[in-house]
Amino acid sequence: RSEGWPATVDLEKVSYLVLDEADRMLDMGFEPDIRKIAAMCKKTGKPSEGGGAAGPKANTARQTLFFTATWPKDVQKTAASLTSQEAVQVRIGQGENGDKLSANKMV
């Protein structure tokens, strides 16, 4: 909330926090803003507590999704601090060691 102003958007029930172009947002200095937004949402939790889960604890915690063309160390560090310890990483087009970006030769 802003000083003395009521919130215009209530984020307390947000189940999915999606950060597209996360690397660019961090490069441009938006990390403090991203952290403020995340703090206004549900806390991150286990996969069984996320919005897409089934069962009694489903939709009780936030899922955070990072989409980025690159995966530099600073993005990895920020992602780790905003997601659960059980977060899953899906990498497409990564090199054998996971640090090089490679093009799909079939395209």
Short mmCIF file of C-alpha atoms in Angstrom, two decimals:
data_model
loop_
_atom_site.label_atom_id
_atom_site.label_comp_id
_atom_site.label_asym_id
_atom_site.label_seq_id
_atom_site.Cartn_x
_atom_site.Cartn_y
_atom_site.Cartn_z
CA ARG A 1 0.00 0.00 0.00
CA SER A 2 1.08 3.56 -0.63
CA GLU A 3 1.46 5.93 2.27
CA GLY A 4 -2.03 6.96 3.36
CA TRP A 5 -3.75 5.66 0.23
CA PRO A 6 -5.99 2.58 0.10
CA ALA A 7 -4.81 -0.26 -2.13
CA THR A 8 -6.35 -0.11 -5.57
CA VAL A 9 -5.70 -3.80 -6.22
CA ASP A 10 -5.82 -6.46 -3.51
CA LEU A 11 -3.18 -9.10 -4.19
CA GLU A 12 -3.76 -11.26 -1.10
CA LYS A 13 -5.54 -13.99 -3.09
CA VAL A 14 -3.07 -14.16 -6.00
CA SER A 15 -2.26 -17.83 -6.69
CA TYR A 16 -0.04 -17.35 -9.75
CA LEU A 17 2.66 -14.70 -9.99
CA VAL A 18 4.02 -14.72 -13.54
CA LEU A 19 7.18 -12.81 -14.39
CA ASP A 20 7.78 -12.70 -18.13
CA GLU A 21 11.11 -11.30 -19.35
CA ALA A 22 12.38 -11.62 -15.77
CA ASP A 23 15.99 -11.05 -16.85
CA ARG A 24 15.08 -7.75 -18.49
CA MET A 25 13.05 -6.58 -15.49
CA LEU A 26 16.01 -7.27 -13.21
CA ASP A 27 18.45 -5.57 -15.62
CA MET A 28 16.21 -2.51 -15.58
CA GLY A 29 16.21 -2.35 -11.77
CA PHE A 30 12.72 -3.65 -10.99
CA GLU A 31 13.76 -6.19 -8.35
CA PRO A 32 12.55 -4.02 -5.41
CA ASP A 33 9.18 -3.60 -7.14
CA ILE A 34 8.92 -7.33 -7.87
CA ARG A 35 9.64 -8.07 -4.21
CA LYS A 36 6.99 -5.58 -3.05
CA ILE A 37 4.40 -7.20 -5.33
CA ALA A 38 5.35 -10.72 -4.20
CA ALA A 39 5.08 -9.64 -0.55
CA MET A 40 1.46 -8.56 -1.17
CA CYS A 41 0.54 -11.99 -2.61
CA LYS A 42 0.08 -15.31 -0.84
CA LYS A 43 3.30 -16.83 0.45
CA THR A 44 4.99 -19.37 -1.79
CA GLY A 45 4.56 -22.98 -0.76
CA LYS A 46 4.84 -26.60 -1.74
CA PRO A 47 3.59 -27.85 -5.13
CA SER A 48 0.65 -29.55 -3.38
CA GLU A 49 -0.48 -26.13 -2.13
CA GLY A 50 -0.43 -24.33 -5.48
CA GLY A 51 -3.33 -23.19 -7.59
CA GLY A 52 -3.02 -26.08 -10.04
CA ALA A 53 -2.87 -28.76 -7.36
CA ALA A 54 -5.63 -31.08 -6.21
CA GLY A 55 -6.45 -31.93 -2.62
CA PRO A 56 -7.26 -30.16 0.62
CA LYS A 57 -4.32 -27.74 0.51
CA ALA A 58 -4.73 -26.75 -3.14
CA ASN A 59 -4.75 -23.00 -3.83
CA THR A 60 -3.45 -22.09 -0.36
CA ALA A 61 -0.05 -20.88 -1.59
CA ARG A 62 1.39 -18.92 -4.51
CA GLN A 63 3.10 -20.39 -7.55
CA THR A 64 5.72 -18.12 -9.10
CA LEU A 65 6.63 -18.58 -12.75
CA PHE A 66 9.72 -16.97 -14.29
CA PHE A 67 9.98 -16.75 -18.06
CA THR A 68 13.35 -15.62 -19.35
CA ALA A 69 15.37 -16.10 -22.52
CA THR A 70 18.54 -16.22 -20.43
CA TRP A 71 19.18 -17.64 -17.00
CA PRO A 72 22.01 -15.55 -15.53
CA LYS A 73 23.11 -16.01 -11.91
CA ASP A 74 21.27 -12.90 -10.69
CA VAL A 75 17.97 -14.16 -12.14
CA GLN A 76 18.58 -17.59 -10.60
CA LYS A 77 19.26 -15.98 -7.21
CA THR A 78 16.10 -13.86 -7.35
CA ALA A 79 14.01 -16.80 -8.55
CA ALA A 80 15.30 -18.96 -5.68
CA SER A 81 14.37 -16.29 -3.15
CA LEU A 82 10.83 -15.92 -4.51
CA THR A 83 9.97 -19.60 -4.97
CA SER A 84 9.79 -22.63 -2.73
CA GLN A 85 12.72 -24.96 -2.17
CA GLU A 86 10.75 -27.56 -4.17
CA ALA A 87 10.48 -25.36 -7.27
CA VAL A 88 10.84 -27.08 -10.63
CA GLN A 89 12.95 -25.61 -13.42
CA VAL A 90 12.12 -26.26 -17.06
CA ARG A 91 14.88 -25.23 -19.43
CA ILE A 92 14.43 -25.27 -23.19
CA GLY A 93 17.36 -24.77 -25.55
CA GLN A 94 20.00 -25.02 -22.82
CA GLY A 95 23.40 -26.45 -23.61
CA GLU A 96 24.66 -29.68 -22.12
CA ASN A 97 26.03 -27.94 -19.00
CA GLY A 98 22.91 -25.77 -18.64
CA ASP A 99 24.80 -22.53 -19.07
CA LYS A 100 24.83 -22.07 -22.84
CA LEU A 101 21.83 -21.14 -24.95
CA SER A 102 21.51 -23.17 -28.13
CA ALA A 103 19.15 -22.90 -31.07
CA ASN A 104 16.90 -25.75 -32.10
CA LYS A 105 18.38 -26.96 -35.39
CA MET A 106 15.03 -28.42 -36.45
CA VAL A 107 13.47 -24.94 -36.78
#
